[in-house]
Coordinates of C-alpha atoms and ligand atoms in Angstrom, one line a residue:
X140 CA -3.0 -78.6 -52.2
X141 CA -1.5 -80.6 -55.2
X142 CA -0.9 -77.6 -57.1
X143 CA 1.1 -76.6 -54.1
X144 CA 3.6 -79.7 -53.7
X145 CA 4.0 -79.3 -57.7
X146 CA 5.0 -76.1 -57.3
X147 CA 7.4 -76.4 -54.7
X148 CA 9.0 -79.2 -56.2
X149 CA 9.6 -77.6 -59.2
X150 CA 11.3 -74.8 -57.5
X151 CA 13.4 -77.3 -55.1
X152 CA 14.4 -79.4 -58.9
X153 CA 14.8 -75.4 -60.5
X154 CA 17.8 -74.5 -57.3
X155 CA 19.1 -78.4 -57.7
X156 CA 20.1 -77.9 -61.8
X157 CA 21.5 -74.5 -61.2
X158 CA 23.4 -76.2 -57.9
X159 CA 26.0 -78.0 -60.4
X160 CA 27.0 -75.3 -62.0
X161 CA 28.2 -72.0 -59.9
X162 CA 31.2 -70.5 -58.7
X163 CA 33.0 -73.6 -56.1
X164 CA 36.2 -74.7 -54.7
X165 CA 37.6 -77.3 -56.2
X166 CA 38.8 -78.8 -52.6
X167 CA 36.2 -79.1 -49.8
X168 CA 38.7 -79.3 -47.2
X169 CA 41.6 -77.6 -46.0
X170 CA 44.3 -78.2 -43.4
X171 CA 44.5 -76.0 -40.2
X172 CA 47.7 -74.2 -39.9
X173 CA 49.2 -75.1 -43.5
X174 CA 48.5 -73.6 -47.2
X175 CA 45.3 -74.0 -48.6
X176 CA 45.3 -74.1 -52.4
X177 CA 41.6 -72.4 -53.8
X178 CA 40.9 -73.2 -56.8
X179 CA 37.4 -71.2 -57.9
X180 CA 35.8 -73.1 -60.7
X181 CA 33.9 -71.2 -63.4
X182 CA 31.3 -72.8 -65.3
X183 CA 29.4 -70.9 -66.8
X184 CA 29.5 -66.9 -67.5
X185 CA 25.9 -64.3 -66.2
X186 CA 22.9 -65.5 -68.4
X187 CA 25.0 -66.3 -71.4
X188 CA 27.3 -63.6 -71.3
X189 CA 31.0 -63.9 -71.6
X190 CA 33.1 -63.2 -67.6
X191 CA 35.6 -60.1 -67.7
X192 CA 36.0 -59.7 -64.3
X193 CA 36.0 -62.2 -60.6
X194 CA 36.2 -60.7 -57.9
X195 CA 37.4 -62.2 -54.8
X196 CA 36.8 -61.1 -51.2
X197 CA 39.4 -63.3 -49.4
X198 CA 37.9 -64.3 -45.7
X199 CA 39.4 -63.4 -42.4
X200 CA 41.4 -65.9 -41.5
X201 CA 42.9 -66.9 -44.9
X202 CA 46.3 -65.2 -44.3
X203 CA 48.9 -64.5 -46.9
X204 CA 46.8 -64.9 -49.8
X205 CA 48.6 -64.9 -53.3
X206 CA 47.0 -65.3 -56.8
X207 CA 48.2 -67.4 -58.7
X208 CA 49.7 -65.7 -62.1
X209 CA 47.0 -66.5 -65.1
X210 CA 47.8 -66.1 -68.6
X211 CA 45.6 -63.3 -70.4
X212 CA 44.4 -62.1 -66.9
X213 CA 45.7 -59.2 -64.5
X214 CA 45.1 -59.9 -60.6
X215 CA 44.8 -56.8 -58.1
X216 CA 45.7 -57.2 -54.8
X217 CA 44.1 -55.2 -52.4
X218 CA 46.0 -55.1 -49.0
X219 CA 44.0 -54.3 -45.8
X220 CA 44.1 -54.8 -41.8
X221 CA 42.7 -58.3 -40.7
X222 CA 39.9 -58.2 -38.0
X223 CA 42.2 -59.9 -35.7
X224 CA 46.3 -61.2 -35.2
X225 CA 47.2 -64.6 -36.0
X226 CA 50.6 -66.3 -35.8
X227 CA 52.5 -67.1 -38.8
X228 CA 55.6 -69.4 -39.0
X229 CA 56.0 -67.5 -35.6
X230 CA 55.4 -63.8 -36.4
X231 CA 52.5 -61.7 -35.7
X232 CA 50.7 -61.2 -38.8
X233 CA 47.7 -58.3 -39.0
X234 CA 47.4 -57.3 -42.5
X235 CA 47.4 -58.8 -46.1
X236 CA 45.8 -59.4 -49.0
X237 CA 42.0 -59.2 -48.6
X238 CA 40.8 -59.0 -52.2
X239 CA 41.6 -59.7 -55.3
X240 CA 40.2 -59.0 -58.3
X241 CA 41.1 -60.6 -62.3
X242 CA 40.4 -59.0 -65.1
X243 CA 41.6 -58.4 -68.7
X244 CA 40.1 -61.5 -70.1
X245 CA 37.1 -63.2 -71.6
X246 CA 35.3 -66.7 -70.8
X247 CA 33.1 -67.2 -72.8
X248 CA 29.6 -68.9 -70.9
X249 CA 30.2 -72.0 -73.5
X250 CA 33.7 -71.9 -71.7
X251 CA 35.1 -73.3 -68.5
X252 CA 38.1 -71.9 -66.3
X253 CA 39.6 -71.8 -62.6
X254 CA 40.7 -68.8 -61.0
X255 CA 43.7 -69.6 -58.5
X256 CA 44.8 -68.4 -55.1
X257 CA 47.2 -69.8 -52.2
X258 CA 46.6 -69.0 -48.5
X259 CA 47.4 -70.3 -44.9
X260 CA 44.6 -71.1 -42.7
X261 CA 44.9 -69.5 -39.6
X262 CA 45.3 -72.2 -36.9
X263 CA 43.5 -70.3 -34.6
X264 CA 40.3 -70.9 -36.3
X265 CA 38.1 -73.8 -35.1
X266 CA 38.8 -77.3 -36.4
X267 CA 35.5 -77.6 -38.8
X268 CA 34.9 -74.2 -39.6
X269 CA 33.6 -73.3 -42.7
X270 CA 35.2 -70.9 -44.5
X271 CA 33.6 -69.2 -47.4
X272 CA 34.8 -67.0 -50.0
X273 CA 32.3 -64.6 -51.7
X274 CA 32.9 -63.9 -55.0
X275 CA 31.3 -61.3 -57.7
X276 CA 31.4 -62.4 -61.2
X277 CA 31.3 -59.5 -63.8
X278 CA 30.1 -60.0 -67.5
X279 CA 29.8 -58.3 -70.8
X280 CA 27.2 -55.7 -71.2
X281 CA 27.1 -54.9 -67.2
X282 CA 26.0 -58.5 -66.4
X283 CA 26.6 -59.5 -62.8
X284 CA 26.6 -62.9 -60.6
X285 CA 26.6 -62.4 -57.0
X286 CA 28.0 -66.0 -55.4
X287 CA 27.6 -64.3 -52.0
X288 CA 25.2 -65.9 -50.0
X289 CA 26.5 -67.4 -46.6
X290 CA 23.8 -70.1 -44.4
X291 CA 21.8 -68.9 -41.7
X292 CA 22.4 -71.1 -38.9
X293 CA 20.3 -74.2 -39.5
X294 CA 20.5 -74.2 -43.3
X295 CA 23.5 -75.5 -45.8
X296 CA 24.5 -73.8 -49.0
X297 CA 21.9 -75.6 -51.3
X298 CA 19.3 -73.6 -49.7
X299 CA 20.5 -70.7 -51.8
X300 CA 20.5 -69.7 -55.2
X301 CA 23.8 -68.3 -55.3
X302 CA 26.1 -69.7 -52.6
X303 CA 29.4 -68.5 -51.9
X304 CA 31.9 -70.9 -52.4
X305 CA 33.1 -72.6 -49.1
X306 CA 35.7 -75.3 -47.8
X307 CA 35.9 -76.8 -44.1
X308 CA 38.7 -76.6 -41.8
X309 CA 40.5 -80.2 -41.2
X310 CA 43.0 -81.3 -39.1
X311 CA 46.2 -82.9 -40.3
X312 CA 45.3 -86.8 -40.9
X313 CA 47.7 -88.3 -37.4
X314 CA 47.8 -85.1 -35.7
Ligands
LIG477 CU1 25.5 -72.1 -61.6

């Protein structure tokens, strides 16, 4: 029975040191209706291995997405149909960028670096929504981080090993 506790604190204190380090959003919140500035944090590369490649699967809901122009990188933008309409400044809006995808540098795991994109969140979606943003991190010698994994219903992000990043939907601070 000992034994037992031991062992599963040592794998609750294993998932907590990793916790610090993964792919996140540098802003936990993000305002309903307006632009919503992601700023993916890298801090550390696959097992020691330098990054060459993020790739980032932007969530319905995010419209308009843009990446932000990063020296020494390239950014693809991969255009495709959202699930569903929103309204934009007015318009109907159905399609945009729904991946992007940096490559054509190296950061090195002893290296830190932030990965930027802009987006409107639709103000359709739910005041306190959470809105996650998988990413795939790609390394030298065919290394890869998954920072996927979204919460079953009843669990937060800490109860996985390789979270995708996430922010929550806020209202305007008045409104
Ligand atoms: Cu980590």
């Amino acid at each position: 029975m000992k034994k037992l506790i031991l062992a599963a604190m040592t794998a609750a204190l294993a998932m907590a040191g990793t916790a610090s380090a993964h792919i996140t959003l540098e802003q936990p919140q993000g305002l309903s209706g307006k632009a919503y500035k992601a700023v993916l944090r890298v801090g550390h590369g696959c097992d020691g291995k330098s990054t060459v490649k993020i790739h980032v699967q932007v969530p319905e809901g995010l419209l308009s997405a843009k990446p932000m122009q990063k020296a020494g990188w390239t950014a693809e933008k991969i255009k495709a149909k959202y699930d569903n309409s929103y309204d934009l400044h007015g318009k109907p809006v159905g399609e945009g960028v729904k991946e992007i995808v940096w490559s054509g540098g190296n950061l090195a795991d002893d290296e830190y670096d932030e990965f930027v994109f802009r987006a409107t969140v639709a103000k359709e979606l739910p005041l306190g929504t959470k809105i996650y943003v998988p990413v795939v991190q790609e390394c030298t010698d065919g290394a890869v981080e998954r920072w996927i994994q979204i919460p079953a219903a009843g669990k937060s992000s800490d109860d996985y090993d390789a979270p995708a990043p996430y922010f929550e939907i806020v209202s305007e601070p008045g409104s």
